Amino acid sequence: MNSPAVPGPLDGVTVLDFSRVLAAPMATQILAELGATVIKVERPGSGDETRGFEPRLPHGESAYFFAFNRGKRSITLNLKDPRGRDVARRLAARADVVTENFLPGVMAGLGLGYDELSAGNPGLVYVSATGFGQSGPDRMRKGYDTVFQALSGVMEMTGEPGGPPSKSGIPVADMTSGLWVAIAALTGLAGRGITGRGRHFDISMMDVQLSLQALNAARLFALDEDPVRTGTQHPGRVPSAAFETADGGWLHISGSDQHWAPLCSVLGLTELADDPVLRHNAGRVADRERVMSALRTAIAGRDRDRLVEEFRAADIPAGEVRGVREALADQHVRAREVVTDFEHPTEGTFSALRTPLRETGGEPTTAGVPPLLGADTDDVLVRLAGLDDGEIAGLRAAGVI
């Protein structure tokens, strides 16, 4: 349940968030859970597209929207109307951070780009998150998470050897890009503390996905060798793979040289343990098929949970291949309070995942409530834009809010 709010490290920071869907909204949720006041600017009547995404909760709210918009305040504002743009500029003059994920040039065309807004607020940190960035021949090209997984080589590298390429089980392009949007905002705030000035950050989802290819690119640059799909196996370390157990479960083992002898001992692989060539990873990689075949055979005759206990007793790094339900029910996860509950005005009690950023000795962050569409419009416009009740009524009558 929600507990009394504890000031976070970003307490006093105001974020004006024009972003929609996943990557940038994920970033601003992180900022909100760290204490920032995040004002989510949405279209009147419909709001962020994800408010309409499936699956739906019992009273009609979107679980997708709930996952990335907790702790924010929602206002509705028609940016196509000059009066709406004027309100946005007044809000930006009081903001510390602006985030947006429109195609390049859209916000500038509305008079809401970095140059326009920073002229009246030199300390403004402005983060633009797009698919292909603010420059380059593809800057106006559209794309979604799986498109970037495909274009960046991530999809080609995912899946079993000899099988087709596969997308990641999570929206890795969106979520890693969201992390970089948050990093950009925090970097800008830190820099402003030194120079007194803000700056404009250009986050490209394509750039972020290519950054994830660092190890594969290093192999390519070093050996001029194209990386290939390896399933659960690590291309440069043996053993590091998932193995099926006698009871139908799967267990992932990943060890270094110091774990090799204990692993062989637990599995009764005396012949492998006695082979001096296999005591070092390079030898095991060179003889991968023999080693992996022996491991598969030995593990296939053992029950997963019992084997996990033996591995833990021998200090061998290993973990059960779990489903999401099983992972979230784990006693360590529960002890860390990774899962928390909040009270929503229409959906009642709902569970969510906390931000993983923890302050040692501090109170864990609470999961803020996802806002109802436009719930904070009047309050924000009074407090931050300086409008009076009559002006707000006029904007509402005109469909601007």
XYZ file of C-alpha atoms in Angstrom:
401
model
C 0.000 0.000 0.000
C 1.151 3.587 -0.471
C 3.176 4.920 2.453
C 3.811 8.586 3.323
C 6.019 10.191 0.692
C 9.718 10.408 1.508
C 11.610 13.216 -0.282
C 13.763 11.715 -3.012
C 17.082 12.905 -4.422
C 15.252 14.768 -7.207
C 12.804 16.483 -4.871
C 12.209 20.011 -6.223
C 13.012 19.093 -9.852
C 10.174 19.682 -12.344
C 9.997 17.624 -15.531
C 7.682 18.662 -18.373
C 7.084 15.432 -20.274
C 5.705 15.578 -23.836
C 6.605 11.940 -24.573
C 4.339 9.011 -25.336
C 4.381 5.190 -25.525
C 7.371 3.541 -23.804
C 11.036 4.637 -23.940
C 10.832 8.234 -22.735
C 7.793 7.614 -20.454
C 9.828 4.873 -18.768
C 12.608 7.428 -18.209
C 10.299 10.018 -16.704
C 8.755 7.387 -14.434
C 12.274 6.721 -13.103
C 12.676 10.460 -12.468
C 9.285 10.571 -10.731
C 10.174 7.663 -8.463
C 13.389 9.501 -7.558
C 11.324 12.456 -6.360
C 10.880 14.712 -9.388
C 7.524 16.311 -10.164
C 6.722 14.958 -13.635
C 3.981 16.737 -15.576
C 2.769 14.507 -18.383
C 1.314 16.561 -21.241
C -1.361 14.573 -23.107
C -3.830 15.106 -25.934
C -7.301 16.185 -24.778
C -9.795 13.348 -25.013
C -7.429 10.473 -25.783
C -4.105 11.051 -24.029
C -1.015 8.891 -24.481
C -1.653 6.138 -27.056
C -0.833 3.488 -24.468
C -3.961 4.348 -22.494
C -5.709 2.308 -25.203
C -3.258 -0.615 -25.272
C -4.160 -4.126 -24.138
C -4.381 -5.824 -21.713
C -7.103 -3.954 -19.864
C -7.683 -4.016 -16.126
C -11.166 -4.772 -14.712
C -12.310 -1.142 -14.837
C -10.838 -0.329 -18.236
C -7.386 1.115 -17.517
C -4.405 -0.161 -19.500
C -1.857 -2.338 -17.690
C 0.701 -1.177 -20.278
C 0.106 2.476 -19.329
C 0.321 1.581 -15.632
C 3.773 0.041 -16.148
C 5.455 3.254 -17.344
C 3.502 6.229 -15.999
C 3.406 5.899 -12.239
C 3.974 8.883 -10.020
C 3.234 11.484 -12.708
C 0.731 14.316 -12.948
C -1.397 14.460 -16.105
C -2.548 17.576 -17.900
C -4.316 17.773 -21.250
C -3.148 20.363 -23.737
C -3.810 20.788 -27.449
C -0.426 21.759 -28.900
C -1.971 22.393 -32.326
C -3.761 25.413 -30.872
C -1.589 28.537 -30.392
C -3.164 29.032 -26.967
C -2.068 25.533 -25.985
C 1.458 26.234 -27.177
C 1.520 29.448 -25.170
C 0.578 27.501 -22.035
C 3.312 24.947 -22.801
C 5.893 27.726 -23.079
C 4.792 29.169 -19.754
C 5.175 25.749 -18.131
C 8.585 25.205 -19.741
C 9.789 28.506 -18.302
C 9.320 26.968 -14.843
C 10.622 23.488 -15.683
C 14.056 21.985 -15.089
C 13.767 19.235 -17.708
C 11.750 18.827 -20.906
C 11.428 15.412 -22.570
C 9.877 14.747 -25.965
C 9.874 11.962 -28.577
C 8.351 13.518 -31.684
C 10.059 13.277 -35.056
C 12.909 15.780 -35.522
C 11.670 19.306 -36.149
C 8.118 18.784 -34.849
C 8.643 20.550 -31.534
C 10.670 23.338 -33.161
C 7.850 23.785 -35.666
C 5.479 24.306 -32.751
C 7.795 26.878 -31.214
C 8.633 24.395 -28.448
C 12.119 23.282 -29.507
C 15.226 23.641 -27.379
C 16.344 26.924 -28.945
C 12.957 28.526 -28.376
C 12.435 27.296 -24.809
C 16.003 27.767 -23.592
C 15.927 31.400 -24.692
C 13.534 32.041 -21.820
C 14.995 29.379 -19.522
C 18.788 29.063 -19.990
C 19.043 26.327 -17.364
C 16.604 24.037 -19.165
C 17.733 20.454 -19.786
C 16.013 19.249 -22.965
C 16.025 15.577 -24.016
C 14.814 14.520 -27.469
C 14.291 10.770 -27.885
C 13.727 9.568 -31.441
C 14.199 6.440 -33.490
C 17.163 7.550 -35.578
C 18.303 10.796 -33.963
C 18.274 14.448 -34.951
C 20.770 14.019 -37.809
C 21.600 11.567 -40.588
C 19.707 10.398 -43.697
C 17.231 8.260 -41.713
C 16.326 10.907 -39.138
C 12.702 11.138 -40.386
C 12.255 7.363 -40.579
C 9.761 5.825 -38.156
C 10.260 2.652 -36.187
C 9.280 0.657 -33.138
C 11.091 -1.600 -30.691
C 11.290 -4.717 -32.852
C 12.328 -2.677 -35.899
C 15.391 -1.477 -33.993
C 16.119 -4.977 -32.733
C 16.125 -6.052 -36.390
C 18.150 -3.157 -37.830
C 20.828 -3.193 -35.117
C 21.674 -6.888 -35.363
C 20.130 -7.727 -31.982
C 17.422 -9.887 -33.590
C 19.931 -11.654 -35.831
C 21.985 -12.545 -32.747
C 19.022 -13.909 -30.778
C 17.819 -17.512 -31.037
C 19.189 -21.014 -31.348
C 22.076 -21.891 -33.696
C 20.753 -22.774 -37.134
C 17.304 -21.433 -36.280
C 15.575 -18.235 -37.353
C 16.323 -14.874 -35.750
C 14.140 -13.978 -32.781
C 13.127 -10.853 -30.925
C 14.003 -10.468 -27.282
C 11.422 -11.561 -24.713
C 11.248 -7.967 -23.479
C 11.075 -4.688 -25.463
C 14.814 -4.288 -25.096
C 15.144 -1.419 -27.598
C 12.514 0.674 -25.851
C 13.665 -0.074 -22.324
C 17.386 0.433 -22.852
C 16.616 3.668 -24.694
C 14.506 4.732 -21.717
C 17.497 4.244 -19.451
C 19.588 6.515 -21.676
C 16.891 9.200 -21.671
C 17.009 9.137 -17.867
C 20.832 9.221 -17.936
C 20.707 12.240 -20.251
C 18.328 14.105 -17.957
C 20.449 13.386 -14.893
C 23.639 14.321 -16.751
C 22.100 17.617 -17.780
C 21.010 18.407 -14.231
C 24.470 17.568 -12.885
C 26.135 19.720 -15.539
C 23.783 22.602 -14.865
C 24.853 22.494 -11.241
C 28.388 23.300 -12.406
C 27.831 25.668 -15.334
C 24.382 27.068 -14.547
C 23.245 26.266 -18.085
C 21.168 23.494 -19.571
C 21.751 21.618 -22.799
C 19.983 19.605 -25.498
C 20.500 15.815 -25.638
C 19.818 13.764 -28.776
C 18.973 10.131 -27.884
C 18.562 7.742 -30.829
C 17.055 4.298 -30.263
C 19.190 2.994 -33.122
C 22.348 4.357 -31.474
C 21.374 2.753 -28.176
C 20.836 -0.668 -29.760
C 24.176 -0.497 -31.540
C 25.831 0.335 -28.216
C 24.531 -3.006 -26.932
C 26.582 -4.732 -29.622
C 29.855 -3.727 -27.931
C 31.108 -7.296 -27.382
C 29.969 -8.556 -30.775
C 31.525 -5.514 -32.430
C 34.771 -6.100 -30.524
C 34.876 -9.651 -31.905
C 34.196 -8.359 -35.405
C 36.878 -5.661 -35.163
C 39.425 -8.044 -33.643
C 38.914 -11.112 -35.836
C 36.929 -9.788 -38.807
C 34.504 -12.554 -37.869
C 30.725 -12.226 -38.030
C 29.087 -13.185 -34.720
C 26.548 -16.016 -34.914
C 23.550 -17.066 -32.845
C 24.526 -19.251 -29.896
C 21.218 -19.703 -28.043
C 21.860 -19.737 -24.299
C 25.570 -20.486 -24.757
C 28.214 -17.815 -24.267
C 30.453 -17.627 -27.356
C 33.611 -17.115 -25.322
C 33.073 -19.136 -22.153
C 32.399 -22.793 -21.349
C 30.326 -23.691 -19.494
C 27.810 -20.901 -19.778
C 24.509 -22.297 -21.023
C 21.102 -23.644 -20.029
C 20.706 -27.404 -19.508
C 17.538 -29.501 -19.244
C 17.147 -31.543 -16.071
C 15.435 -34.882 -15.407
C 12.225 -33.282 -14.136
C 11.796 -31.119 -17.254
C 13.199 -27.958 -15.704
C 16.053 -25.894 -17.071
C 19.121 -24.707 -15.240
C 21.626 -22.118 -16.412
C 25.238 -22.584 -15.340
C 27.918 -19.949 -15.790
C 31.302 -20.409 -14.176
C 34.937 -19.386 -14.413
C 38.073 -21.492 -14.088
C 37.827 -21.664 -10.289
C 34.383 -23.277 -10.588
C 35.398 -26.009 -13.052
C 36.720 -28.582 -10.584
C 33.799 -28.200 -8.134
C 31.337 -28.460 -11.042
C 32.918 -31.692 -12.262
C 32.882 -33.026 -8.689
C 29.157 -32.370 -8.182
C 28.344 -33.980 -11.545
C 30.750 -36.895 -11.170
C 32.737 -35.977 -14.289
C 36.102 -37.325 -13.156
C 37.504 -37.707 -16.677
C 36.893 -34.048 -17.495
C 38.235 -32.908 -14.140
C 41.485 -34.830 -14.701
C 42.091 -33.375 -18.161
C 44.684 -30.594 -17.698
C 43.684 -28.912 -20.968
C 40.171 -28.300 -19.663
C 41.258 -26.548 -16.482
C 41.390 -23.276 -18.392
C 38.523 -21.694 -20.300
C 40.424 -21.529 -23.601
C 40.783 -25.314 -23.592
C 37.108 -25.822 -22.826
C 36.083 -23.423 -25.579
C 38.308 -25.267 -28.058
C 36.744 -28.590 -27.022
C 33.245 -27.162 -26.590
C 31.263 -30.047 -28.105
C 32.832 -32.764 -25.938
C 32.482 -30.713 -22.770
C 28.902 -29.647 -23.466
C 27.842 -33.175 -24.403
C 29.192 -34.558 -21.128
C 27.516 -31.795 -19.114
C 24.168 -32.294 -20.848
C 24.217 -36.022 -20.164
C 25.123 -35.610 -16.502
C 22.580 -32.858 -15.835
C 19.807 -34.677 -17.701
C 19.839 -37.328 -14.982
C 19.414 -34.919 -12.069
C 16.425 -33.017 -10.639
C 16.687 -29.254 -10.972
C 16.019 -28.080 -7.418
C 18.280 -30.658 -5.802
C 21.070 -29.826 -8.231
C 20.684 -26.111 -7.494
C 21.184 -26.847 -3.804
C 24.348 -28.820 -4.530
C 25.699 -26.081 -6.768
C 25.021 -23.417 -4.151
C 26.750 -25.508 -1.494
C 29.793 -25.756 -3.803
C 29.649 -22.005 -4.618
C 29.015 -22.662 -8.320
C 27.121 -19.845 -10.115
C 23.863 -21.298 -11.435
C 20.220 -20.333 -11.626
C 16.890 -21.897 -12.437
C 15.335 -20.823 -15.732
C 12.121 -19.342 -14.348
C 8.901 -17.930 -15.627
C 7.926 -14.383 -14.648
C 5.427 -15.556 -11.999
C 8.046 -17.777 -10.364
C 10.702 -15.052 -10.495
C 8.476 -12.457 -8.805
C 7.465 -14.929 -6.075
C 11.071 -15.659 -5.083
C 11.783 -15.127 -1.371
C 14.820 -12.934 -2.046
C 12.789 -10.756 -4.425
C 10.098 -10.419 -1.778
C 12.653 -9.609 0.931
C 14.062 -6.840 -1.282
C 10.506 -5.450 -1.717
C 10.891 -5.401 -5.485
C 7.124 -5.785 -5.815
C 4.969 -3.116 -4.228
C 1.298 -2.125 -4.251
C -0.475 1.163 -4.823
C -4.076 2.309 -4.607
C -5.613 3.561 -7.840
C -8.846 5.612 -7.755
C -10.683 3.369 -10.255
C -8.777 0.074 -10.295
C -8.179 -0.295 -6.554
C -5.093 -2.117 -5.296
C -2.585 -2.883 -8.024
C 0.933 -4.335 -7.925
C 3.993 -2.798 -9.575
C 7.788 -3.105 -9.632
C 9.872 -0.554 -7.749
C 12.763 1.279 -9.320
C 15.926 -0.784 -8.691
C 17.860 2.296 -7.561
C 18.221 2.055 -3.766
C 19.856 4.358 -1.259
C 21.700 2.415 1.434
C 19.958 3.012 4.722
C 17.191 5.017 3.073
C 13.516 4.261 2.728
C 12.537 2.318 -0.411
C 10.724 4.356 -3.022
C 6.968 4.039 -3.246
C 5.198 3.260 -6.500
C 3.287 6.411 -7.393
C -0.204 6.183 -8.832
C -0.625 6.345 -12.642
C -2.607 9.511 -13.299
C -6.113 9.668 -14.698
C -6.197 11.605 -17.961
C -6.066 15.345 -17.256
C -6.549 14.882 -13.515
C -4.026 17.598 -12.641
C -4.693 20.099 -15.413
C -6.308 22.822 -13.324
C -3.866 22.619 -10.427
C -0.773 22.656 -12.665
C -2.038 25.546 -14.766
C -2.743 27.603 -11.660
C 0.481 26.800 -9.823
C 3.016 26.708 -12.669
C 1.459 28.629 -15.569
C -0.128 31.309 -13.392
C -3.579 31.045 -14.991
C -6.740 31.978 -13.113
C -10.003 30.086 -13.010
C -11.559 32.223 -15.752
C -8.655 31.641 -18.146
C -8.761 27.913 -17.475
C -12.519 27.817 -18.090
C -12.025 29.637 -21.383
C -9.337 27.177 -22.527
C -11.564 24.256 -21.601
C -14.531 25.689 -23.457
C -12.334 26.114 -26.552
C -11.053 22.509 -26.374
C -7.483 23.616 -25.696
C -7.390 21.587 -22.470
